[in-house]
XYZ file of C-alpha atoms in Angstrom:
557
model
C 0.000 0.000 0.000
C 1.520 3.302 -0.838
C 1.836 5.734 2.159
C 1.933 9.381 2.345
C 4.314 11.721 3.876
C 5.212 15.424 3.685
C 3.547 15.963 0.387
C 4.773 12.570 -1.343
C 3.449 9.138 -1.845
C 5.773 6.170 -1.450
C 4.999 3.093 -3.450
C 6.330 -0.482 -3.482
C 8.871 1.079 -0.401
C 10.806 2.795 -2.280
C 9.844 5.422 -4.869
C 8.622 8.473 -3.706
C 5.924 10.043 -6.237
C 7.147 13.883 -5.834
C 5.738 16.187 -8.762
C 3.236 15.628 -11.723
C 4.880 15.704 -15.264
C 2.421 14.333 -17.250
C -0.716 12.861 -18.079
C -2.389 10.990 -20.942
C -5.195 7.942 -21.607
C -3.058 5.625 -19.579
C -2.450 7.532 -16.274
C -0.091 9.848 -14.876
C 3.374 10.401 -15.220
C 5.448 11.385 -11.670
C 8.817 12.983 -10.818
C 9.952 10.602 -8.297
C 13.064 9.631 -6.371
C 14.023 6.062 -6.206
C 15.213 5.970 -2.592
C 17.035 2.987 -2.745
C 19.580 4.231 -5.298
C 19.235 7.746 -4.489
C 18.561 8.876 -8.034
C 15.736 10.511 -10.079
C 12.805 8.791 -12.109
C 9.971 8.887 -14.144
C 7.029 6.591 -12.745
C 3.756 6.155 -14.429
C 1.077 5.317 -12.905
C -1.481 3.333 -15.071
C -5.480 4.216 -14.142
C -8.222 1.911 -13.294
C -10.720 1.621 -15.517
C -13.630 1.352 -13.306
C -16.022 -0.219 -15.793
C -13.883 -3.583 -15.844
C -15.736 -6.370 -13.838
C -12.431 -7.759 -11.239
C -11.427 -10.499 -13.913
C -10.885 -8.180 -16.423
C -9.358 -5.558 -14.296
C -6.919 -7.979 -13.168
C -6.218 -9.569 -16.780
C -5.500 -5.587 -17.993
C -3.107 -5.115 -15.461
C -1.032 -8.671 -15.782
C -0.946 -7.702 -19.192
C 0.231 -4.380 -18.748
C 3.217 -5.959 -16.304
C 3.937 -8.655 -18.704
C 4.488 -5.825 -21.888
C 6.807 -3.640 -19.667
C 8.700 -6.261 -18.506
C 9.379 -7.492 -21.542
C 10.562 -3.692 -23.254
C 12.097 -3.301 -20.161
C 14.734 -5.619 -22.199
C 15.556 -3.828 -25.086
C 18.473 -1.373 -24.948
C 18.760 1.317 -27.734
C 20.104 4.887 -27.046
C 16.406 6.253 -28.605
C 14.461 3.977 -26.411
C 13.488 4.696 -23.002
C 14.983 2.915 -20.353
C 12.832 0.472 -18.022
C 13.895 0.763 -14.921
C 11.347 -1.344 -13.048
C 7.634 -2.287 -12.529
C 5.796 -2.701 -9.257
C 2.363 -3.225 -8.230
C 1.381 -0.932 -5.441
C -2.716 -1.293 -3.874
C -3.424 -3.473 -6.987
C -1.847 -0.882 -9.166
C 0.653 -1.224 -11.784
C 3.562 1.770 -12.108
C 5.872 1.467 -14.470
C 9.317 2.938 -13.286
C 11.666 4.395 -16.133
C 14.590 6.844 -16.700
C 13.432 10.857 -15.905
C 14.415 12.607 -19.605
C 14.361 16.193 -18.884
C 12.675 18.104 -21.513
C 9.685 18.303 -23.377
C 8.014 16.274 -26.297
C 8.427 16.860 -30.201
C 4.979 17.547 -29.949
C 5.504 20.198 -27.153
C 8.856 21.375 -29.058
C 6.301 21.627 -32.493
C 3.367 23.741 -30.082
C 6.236 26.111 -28.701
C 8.522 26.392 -31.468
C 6.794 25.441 -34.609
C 7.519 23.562 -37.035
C 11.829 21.813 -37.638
C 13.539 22.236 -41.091
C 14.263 19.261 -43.139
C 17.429 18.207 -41.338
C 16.249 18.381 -37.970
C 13.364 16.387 -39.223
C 15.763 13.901 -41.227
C 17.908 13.865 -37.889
C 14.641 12.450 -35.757
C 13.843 9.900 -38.375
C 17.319 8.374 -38.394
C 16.820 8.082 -34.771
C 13.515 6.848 -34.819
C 14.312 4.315 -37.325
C 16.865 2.792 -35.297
C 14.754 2.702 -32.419
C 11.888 0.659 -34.317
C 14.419 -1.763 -35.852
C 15.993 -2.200 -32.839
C 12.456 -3.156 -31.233
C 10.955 -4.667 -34.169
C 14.078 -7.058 -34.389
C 13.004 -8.531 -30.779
C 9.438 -9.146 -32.035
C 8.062 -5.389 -30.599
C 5.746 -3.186 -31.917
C 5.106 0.401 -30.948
C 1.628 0.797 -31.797
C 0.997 4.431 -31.126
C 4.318 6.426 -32.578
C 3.268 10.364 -32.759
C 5.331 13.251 -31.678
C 3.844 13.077 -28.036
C 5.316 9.848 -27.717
C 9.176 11.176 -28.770
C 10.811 12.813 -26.156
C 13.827 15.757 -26.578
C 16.426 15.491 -24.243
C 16.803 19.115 -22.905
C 20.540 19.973 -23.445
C 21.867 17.318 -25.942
C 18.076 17.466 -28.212
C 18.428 13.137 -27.590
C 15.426 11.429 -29.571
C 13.581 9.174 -27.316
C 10.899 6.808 -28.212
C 8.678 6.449 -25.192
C 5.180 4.628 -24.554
C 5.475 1.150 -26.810
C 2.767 -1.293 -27.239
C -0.553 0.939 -26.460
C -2.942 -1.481 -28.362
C -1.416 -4.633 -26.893
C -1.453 -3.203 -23.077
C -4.504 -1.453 -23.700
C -6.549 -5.065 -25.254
C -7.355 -3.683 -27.986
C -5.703 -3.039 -32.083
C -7.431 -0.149 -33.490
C -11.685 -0.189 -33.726
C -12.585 -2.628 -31.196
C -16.055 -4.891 -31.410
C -17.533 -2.335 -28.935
C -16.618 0.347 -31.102
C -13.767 2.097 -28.810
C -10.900 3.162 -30.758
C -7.686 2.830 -29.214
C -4.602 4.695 -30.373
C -4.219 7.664 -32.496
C -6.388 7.648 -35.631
C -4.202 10.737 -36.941
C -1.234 8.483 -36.959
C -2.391 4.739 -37.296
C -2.220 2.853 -40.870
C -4.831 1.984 -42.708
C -4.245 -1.639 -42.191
C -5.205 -1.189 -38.575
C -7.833 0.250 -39.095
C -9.696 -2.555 -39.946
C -8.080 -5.018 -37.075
C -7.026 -6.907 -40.118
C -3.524 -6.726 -39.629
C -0.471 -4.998 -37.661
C 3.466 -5.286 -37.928
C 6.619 -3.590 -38.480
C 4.984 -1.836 -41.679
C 2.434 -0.003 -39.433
C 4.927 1.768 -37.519
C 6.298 3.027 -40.346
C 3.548 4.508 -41.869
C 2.979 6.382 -38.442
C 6.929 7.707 -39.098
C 5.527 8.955 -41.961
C 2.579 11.083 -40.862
C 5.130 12.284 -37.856
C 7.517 13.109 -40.312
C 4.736 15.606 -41.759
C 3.476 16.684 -38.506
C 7.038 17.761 -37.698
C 7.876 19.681 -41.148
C 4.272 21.508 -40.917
C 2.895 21.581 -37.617
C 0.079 18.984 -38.175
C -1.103 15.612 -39.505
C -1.646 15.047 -43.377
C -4.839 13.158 -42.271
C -6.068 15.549 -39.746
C -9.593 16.707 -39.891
C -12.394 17.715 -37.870
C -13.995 14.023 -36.908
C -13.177 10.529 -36.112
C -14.879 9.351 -39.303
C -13.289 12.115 -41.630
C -10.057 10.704 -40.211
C -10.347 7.567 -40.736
C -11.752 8.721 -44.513
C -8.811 10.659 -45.074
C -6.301 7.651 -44.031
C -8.505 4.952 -45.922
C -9.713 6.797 -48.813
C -8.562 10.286 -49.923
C -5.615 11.274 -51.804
C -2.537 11.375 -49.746
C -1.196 14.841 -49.842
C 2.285 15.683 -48.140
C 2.910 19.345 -46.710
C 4.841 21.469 -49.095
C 7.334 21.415 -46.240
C 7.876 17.789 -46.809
C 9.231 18.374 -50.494
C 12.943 18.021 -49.560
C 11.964 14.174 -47.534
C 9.235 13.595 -50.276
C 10.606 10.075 -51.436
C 10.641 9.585 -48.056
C 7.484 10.461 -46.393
C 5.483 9.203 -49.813
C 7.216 5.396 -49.434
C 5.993 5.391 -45.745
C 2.291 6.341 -46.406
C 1.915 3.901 -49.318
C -1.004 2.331 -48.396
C -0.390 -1.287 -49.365
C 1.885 -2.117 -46.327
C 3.843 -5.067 -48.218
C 4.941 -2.088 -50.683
C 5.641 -0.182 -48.170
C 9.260 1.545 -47.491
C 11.157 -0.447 -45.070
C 13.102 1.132 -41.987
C 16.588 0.283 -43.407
C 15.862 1.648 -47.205
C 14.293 4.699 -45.071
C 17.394 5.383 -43.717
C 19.592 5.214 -46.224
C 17.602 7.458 -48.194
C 17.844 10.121 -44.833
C 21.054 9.793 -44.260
C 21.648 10.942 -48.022
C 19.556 13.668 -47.358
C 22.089 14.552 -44.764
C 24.955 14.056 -46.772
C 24.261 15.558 -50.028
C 21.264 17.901 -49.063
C 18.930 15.877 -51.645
C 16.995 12.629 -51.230
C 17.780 10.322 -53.858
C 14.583 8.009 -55.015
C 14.047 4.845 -53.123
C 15.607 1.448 -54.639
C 13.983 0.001 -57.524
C 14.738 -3.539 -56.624
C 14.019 -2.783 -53.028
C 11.110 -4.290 -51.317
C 9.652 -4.131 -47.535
C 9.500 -8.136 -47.195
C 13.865 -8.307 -48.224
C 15.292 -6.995 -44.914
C 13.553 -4.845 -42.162
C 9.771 -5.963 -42.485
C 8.561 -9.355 -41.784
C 7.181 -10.935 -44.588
C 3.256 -11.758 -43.302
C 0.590 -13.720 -44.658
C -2.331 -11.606 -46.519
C -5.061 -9.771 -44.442
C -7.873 -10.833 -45.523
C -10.696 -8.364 -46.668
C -11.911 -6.547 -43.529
C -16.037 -7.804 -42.907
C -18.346 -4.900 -42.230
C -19.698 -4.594 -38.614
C -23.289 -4.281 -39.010
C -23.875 -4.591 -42.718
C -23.031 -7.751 -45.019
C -21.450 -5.944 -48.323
C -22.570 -7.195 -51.402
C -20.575 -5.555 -53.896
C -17.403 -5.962 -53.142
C -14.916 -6.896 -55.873
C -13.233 -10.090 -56.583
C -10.084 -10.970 -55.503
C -7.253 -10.382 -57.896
C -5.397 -13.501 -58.932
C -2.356 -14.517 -56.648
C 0.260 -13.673 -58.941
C -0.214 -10.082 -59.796
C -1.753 -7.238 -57.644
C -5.065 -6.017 -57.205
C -5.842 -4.086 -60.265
C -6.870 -0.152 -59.191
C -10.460 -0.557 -58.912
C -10.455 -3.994 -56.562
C -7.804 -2.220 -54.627
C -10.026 1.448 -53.899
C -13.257 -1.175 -53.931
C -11.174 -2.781 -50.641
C -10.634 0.644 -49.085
C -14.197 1.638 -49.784
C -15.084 -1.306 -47.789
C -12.508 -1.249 -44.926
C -13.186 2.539 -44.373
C -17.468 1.738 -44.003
C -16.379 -0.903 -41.555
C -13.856 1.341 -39.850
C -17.025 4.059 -40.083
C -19.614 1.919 -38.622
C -17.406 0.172 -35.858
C -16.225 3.872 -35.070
C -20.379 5.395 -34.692
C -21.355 2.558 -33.142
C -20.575 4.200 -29.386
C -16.651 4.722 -30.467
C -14.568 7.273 -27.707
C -10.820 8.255 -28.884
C -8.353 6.766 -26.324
C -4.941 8.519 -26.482
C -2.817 6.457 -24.552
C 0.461 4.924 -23.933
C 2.783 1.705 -22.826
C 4.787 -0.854 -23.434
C 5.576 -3.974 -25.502
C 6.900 -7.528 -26.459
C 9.804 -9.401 -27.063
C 10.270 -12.890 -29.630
C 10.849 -16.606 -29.377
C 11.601 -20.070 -30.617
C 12.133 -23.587 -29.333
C 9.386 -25.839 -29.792
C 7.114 -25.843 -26.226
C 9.902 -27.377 -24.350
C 13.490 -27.786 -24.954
C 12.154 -31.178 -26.522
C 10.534 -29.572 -29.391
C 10.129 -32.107 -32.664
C 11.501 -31.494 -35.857
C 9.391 -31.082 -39.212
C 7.848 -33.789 -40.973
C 10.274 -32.919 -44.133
C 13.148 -33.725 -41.155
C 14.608 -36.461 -40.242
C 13.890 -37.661 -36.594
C 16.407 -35.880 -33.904
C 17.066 -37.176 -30.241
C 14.769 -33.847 -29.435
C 11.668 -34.799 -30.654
C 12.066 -38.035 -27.905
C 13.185 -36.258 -25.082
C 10.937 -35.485 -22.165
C 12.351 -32.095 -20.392
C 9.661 -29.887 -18.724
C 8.267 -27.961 -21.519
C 8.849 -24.255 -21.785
C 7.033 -20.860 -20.674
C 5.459 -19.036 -23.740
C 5.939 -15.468 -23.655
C 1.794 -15.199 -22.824
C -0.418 -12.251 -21.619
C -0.592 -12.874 -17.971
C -4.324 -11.807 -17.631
C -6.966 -13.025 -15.373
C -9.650 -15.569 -16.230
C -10.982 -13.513 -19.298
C -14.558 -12.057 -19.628
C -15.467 -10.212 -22.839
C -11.945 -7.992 -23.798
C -10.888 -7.340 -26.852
C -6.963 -8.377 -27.052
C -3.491 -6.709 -28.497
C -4.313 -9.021 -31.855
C -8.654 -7.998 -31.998
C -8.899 -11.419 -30.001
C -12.012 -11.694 -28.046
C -11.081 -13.069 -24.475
C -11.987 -17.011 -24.522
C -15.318 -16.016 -22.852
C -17.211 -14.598 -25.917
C -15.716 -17.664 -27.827
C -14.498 -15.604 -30.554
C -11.103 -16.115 -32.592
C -9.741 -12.700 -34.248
C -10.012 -12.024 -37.505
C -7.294 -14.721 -39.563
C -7.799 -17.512 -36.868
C -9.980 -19.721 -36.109
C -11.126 -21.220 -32.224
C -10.367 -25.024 -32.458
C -12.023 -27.137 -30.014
C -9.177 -29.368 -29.672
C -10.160 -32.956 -28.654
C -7.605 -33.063 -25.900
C -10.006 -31.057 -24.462
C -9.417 -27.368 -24.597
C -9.599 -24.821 -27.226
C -7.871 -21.611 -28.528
C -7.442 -19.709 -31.246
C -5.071 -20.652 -34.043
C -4.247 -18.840 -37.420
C -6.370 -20.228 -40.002
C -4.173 -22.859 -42.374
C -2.737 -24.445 -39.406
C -3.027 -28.212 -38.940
C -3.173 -30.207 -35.684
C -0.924 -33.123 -34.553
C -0.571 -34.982 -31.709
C 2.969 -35.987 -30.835
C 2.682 -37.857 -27.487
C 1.297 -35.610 -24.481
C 1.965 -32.446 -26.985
C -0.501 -31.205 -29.047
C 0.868 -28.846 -32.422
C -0.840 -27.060 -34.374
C 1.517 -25.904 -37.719
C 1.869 -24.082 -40.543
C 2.536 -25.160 -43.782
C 6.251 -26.159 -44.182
C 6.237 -26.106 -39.841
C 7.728 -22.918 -40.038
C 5.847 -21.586 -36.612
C 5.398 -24.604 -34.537
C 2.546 -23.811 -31.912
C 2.160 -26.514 -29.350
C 0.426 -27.305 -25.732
C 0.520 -29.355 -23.047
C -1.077 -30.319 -19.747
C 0.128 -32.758 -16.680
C 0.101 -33.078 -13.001
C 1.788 -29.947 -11.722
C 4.840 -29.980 -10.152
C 5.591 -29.448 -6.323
C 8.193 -26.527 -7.148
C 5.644 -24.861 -9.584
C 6.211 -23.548 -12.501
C 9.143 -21.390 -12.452
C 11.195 -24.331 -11.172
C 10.226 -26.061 -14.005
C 10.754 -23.407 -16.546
C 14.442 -23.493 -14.516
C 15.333 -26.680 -15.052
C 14.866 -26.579 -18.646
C 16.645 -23.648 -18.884
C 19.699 -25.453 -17.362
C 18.680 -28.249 -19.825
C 18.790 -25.882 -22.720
C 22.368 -26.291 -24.372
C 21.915 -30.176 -24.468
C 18.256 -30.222 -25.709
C 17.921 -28.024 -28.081
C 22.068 -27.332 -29.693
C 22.869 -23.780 -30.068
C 20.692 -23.027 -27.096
C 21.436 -19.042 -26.270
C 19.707 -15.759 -24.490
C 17.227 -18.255 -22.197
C 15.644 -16.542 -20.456
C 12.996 -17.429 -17.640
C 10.536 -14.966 -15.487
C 8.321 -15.903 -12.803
C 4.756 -14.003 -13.518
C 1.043 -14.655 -13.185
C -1.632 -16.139 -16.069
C -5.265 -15.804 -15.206
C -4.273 -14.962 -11.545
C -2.274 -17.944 -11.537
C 1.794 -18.360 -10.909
C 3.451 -18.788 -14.206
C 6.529 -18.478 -15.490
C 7.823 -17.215 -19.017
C 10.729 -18.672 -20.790
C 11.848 -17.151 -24.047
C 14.861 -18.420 -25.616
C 16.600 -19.449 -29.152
C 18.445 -22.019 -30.537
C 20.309 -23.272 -33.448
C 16.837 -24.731 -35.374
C 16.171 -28.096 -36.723
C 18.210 -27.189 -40.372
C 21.268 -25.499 -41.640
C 18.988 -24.081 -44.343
C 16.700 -23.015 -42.315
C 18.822 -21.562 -39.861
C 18.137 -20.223 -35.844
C 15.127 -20.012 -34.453
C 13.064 -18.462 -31.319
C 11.148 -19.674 -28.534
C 8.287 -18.350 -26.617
C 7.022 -20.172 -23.844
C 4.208 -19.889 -21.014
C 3.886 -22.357 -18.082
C 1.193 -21.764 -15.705
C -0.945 -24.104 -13.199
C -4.781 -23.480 -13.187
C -6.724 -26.077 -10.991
C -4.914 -29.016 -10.069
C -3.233 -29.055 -13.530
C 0.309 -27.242 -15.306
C -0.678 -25.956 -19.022
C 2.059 -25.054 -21.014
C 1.913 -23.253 -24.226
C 4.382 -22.459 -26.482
C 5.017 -20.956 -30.204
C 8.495 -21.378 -32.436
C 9.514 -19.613 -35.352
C 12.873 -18.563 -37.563
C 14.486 -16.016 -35.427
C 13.208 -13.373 -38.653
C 9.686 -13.940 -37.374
C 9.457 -13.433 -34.674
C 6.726 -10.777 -34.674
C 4.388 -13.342 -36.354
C 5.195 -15.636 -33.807
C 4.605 -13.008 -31.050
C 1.379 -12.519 -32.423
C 0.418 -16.179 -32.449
C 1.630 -16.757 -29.465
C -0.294 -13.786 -27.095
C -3.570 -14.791 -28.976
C -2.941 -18.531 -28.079
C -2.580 -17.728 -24.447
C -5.590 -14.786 -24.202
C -7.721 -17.003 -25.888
C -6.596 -20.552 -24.517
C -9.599 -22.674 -22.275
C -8.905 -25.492 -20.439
């Protein structure tokens, strides 16, 4: 329980909550003095939402401690540092380094608008920050000039507040209609729900990129729904101010996000800026899916909310892109569904968090190799399967999750999966394509080729509980799974539960194929130990990030 005293609340014994510095959609933001280590931070303090029933409540905030644990691991000079995160009263604060200084958005309100280098200058550092955390399987989520701090003194670019959608349950336009985010700066693809990655954060670069050359948004306008119209729909039109950056800032709003300019091409075209005072055109043989994005499966066409649509036009073959009038036909219907989903009771949430990190293995260190494969000694061995990287949230009710998941109790799947009632004798949601095999007491369900390997499994639980277990095959890691590396294992809760997450990678079942990453979530829930796990080349590990929090926020027993 936090206590008072001259002025200043103490939480978790230590940090003393001195001065208000902020406030946004997720809570406040403190001054405060870590007393152990006699030194100043920033502590955020995330609000209660006060319409959650306790399950949810308590499934928002596990969440929330699971996401800022997990960025509390990357380290990049433009991301903020993570210094710790407590629960104090039932309330998560998340404890980080103090910058000193104001936003780009407050630098923008009190200065105006930056030139074309200082602009070029924050998207080199900006780009390194989301490559940096889209590398370990994060996403931002909510990148706007609010969310980029200026270090007073030195003019440091900070990226601050990852993973709003995920920590917040929601991707864009929920099923009750809430929008979560910043509709100014979010991509078209989410939107719909339909799909988020790497790509999206780019195309929020972009619009920031314009904000910061001209003062304000390309798609700003006087509404939710002329927003999201303007995103979807209208002609993109970059500030004269952008003309210097324009191959820039026109390959990050491209709308189709697998044409979309990738981080690394978007850099190298910035840093010629710099160097030569023009901006050369982007690479001809460049695309998104070579380097910097991961290459994801199609989103399929968003459905409507209230209204079938009946004119919609037919998919373009497989082999060559969506021919002009199928592709604005698609917008036309993602922006009604955006429209509807947004009038049917929609607020605008401005918030901001934290996010995720990426993982391979197989569900224990005894993951088994693909069919195409021949056997291994791993896919015989018996070591304690492994912790999946999962949402620690509380026996779900009806929340919408970081990937549009409904929470198991509305028995809905998000939209690219499917709920499979699995004859072992729970279900979950699993992308739609993937097959299910039993292999002993592990159930898989995998992709074509086995690239992502999802799998679960339930015994007796152990008298050391789960974090022991996830332990021990972490010690058993190098001789289970060769080229074992980076394991790592942290004790949490799952539904209320103890857990324990291991994330790890390995050397992978091929040569060809090459490394690959782990995440794993143990967890005992009524006289039995679940574990759930999802594997993946160590290049996709967003995709397996993805698969893996809806498998655990949507996993039933």
């Amino acid at each position: 329980m936090g206590t008072e005293g001259e002025n200043a609340r103490v939480i978790a014994g230590r940090y003393r909550l001195e001065a208000r510095i902020g406030r946004g959609g997720m809570g406040v933001v403190w001054r405060a003095t870590d007393q152990l280590l006699g030194r100043q931070v920033a502590v955020k303090e995330l609000a209660l939402d006060d319409s959650l029933s306790a399950d949810e409540a308590r499934m928002q905030r596990d969440r929330t401690l699971r996401e800022a644990r997990a960025v509390a691991q990357l380290r990049h000079a433009h991301i903020i540092v993570v210094h710790d995160v407590v629960v104090d009263d039932e309330r998560p604060y998340i404890v980080m380094e103090l910058i000193v200084g104001g936003s780009l958005a407050d630098r923008i309100s009190r200065n105006g608008p930056v030139d074309a280098v200082e602009a070029a200058r924050i998207g080199i550092d900006l780009l390194g920050a989301l490559r940096s955390a889209h590398d370990a399987g994060v996403l931002h989520r909510d990148l706007k000039p609010a969310n980029v701090l200026m270090e007073a003194g030195t003019d440091r670019v900070v990226l601050t507040d990852f993973g709003i959608a995920q920590v917040a349950g929601a991707t864009t336009l929920t099923e009750s209609g809430a929008f979560v985010g910043s509709p100014e700066y979010t991509a078209p693809e989410r939107m719909s729900g339909a799909r988020t990655g790497p790509e999206s954060d780019l195309w929020s670069l972009g619009a920031l990129l314009c904000t910061a050359l001209s003062g304000a948004s390309p798609f700003r306008r006087d509404s939710l729904g002329g927003i999201l119209h303007a995103v979807v729909v209208d002609e993109i039109r970059p500030p004269d101010q952008a003309a210097p950056l324009l191959p820039v800032v026109r390959g990050l709003l491209e709308r189709d996000p697998d044409l979309r300019l990738g981080a690394t091409e978007a850099e190298r075209l910035l840093r010629a800026f710099l160097d030569t005072g023009r901006t050369p055109r982007a690479s001809s043989a460049y695309t998104p899916t070579q380097r910097d994005v991961a290459r994801r499966k199609p989103a399929p066409a968003p459905p409507a909310p209230t209204a079938p649509t009946t004119d919609s036009a037919p998919a373009a073959p497989a082999d060559r892109p969506p021919s002009k009038q199928s592709a604005h036909s698609a917008r036309g219907v993602l922006v009604a569904a955006a429209l509807v989903a947004a009038m049917a009771g929609a607020g605008v949430s401005a918030a901001a968090l934290l996010m995720h990190k990426g993982g391979d293995g197989g569900g224990t260190p005894t993951s088994s190799a693909p069919h195409s494969a021949p056997a291994s000694p791993r896919t015989t061995k018996t070591s304690p399967t492994p912790t999946t990287s999962a949402s620690t949230a509380p026996t779900p009710t009806v929340t919408v999750t970081s990937s549009g998941v409904v929470a198991p109790a509305s028995r809905k799947a998000p939209s690219g999966y499917r709920l499979a009632q699995d004859p072992a004798g729970f279900s979950l949601a699993v992308p739609e394509g993937f097959t299910r095999e039993a292999q002993g007491e592990r159930t898989f369900y995998l992709s074509e080729g086995e690239v992502f390997r999802l799998g679960i499994k339930a015994t007796d639980p152990e008298p050391d509980g789960p974090t022991a277990v996830m332990r021990r095959a972490d010690a058993k890691g190098p001789s289970t799974n060769p080229g074992y590396h980076d394991g790592r294992v942290t004790g949490t809760t799952h539904n209320g539960y103890p857990a324990a997450l291991w994330e790890f990678s390995w050397g992978g079942f091929t040569k060809a194929e090459g490394a690959r990453h782990t995440y794993d979530l143990c967890w005992e829930q009524d006289g039995r130990m679940y574990d759930v796990w999802v594997s993946a080349p160590v290049g996709k590990v967003t995709e397996a990030k993805e698969y893996f929090d809806v498998a655990v926020d949507t996993f039933v027993p």
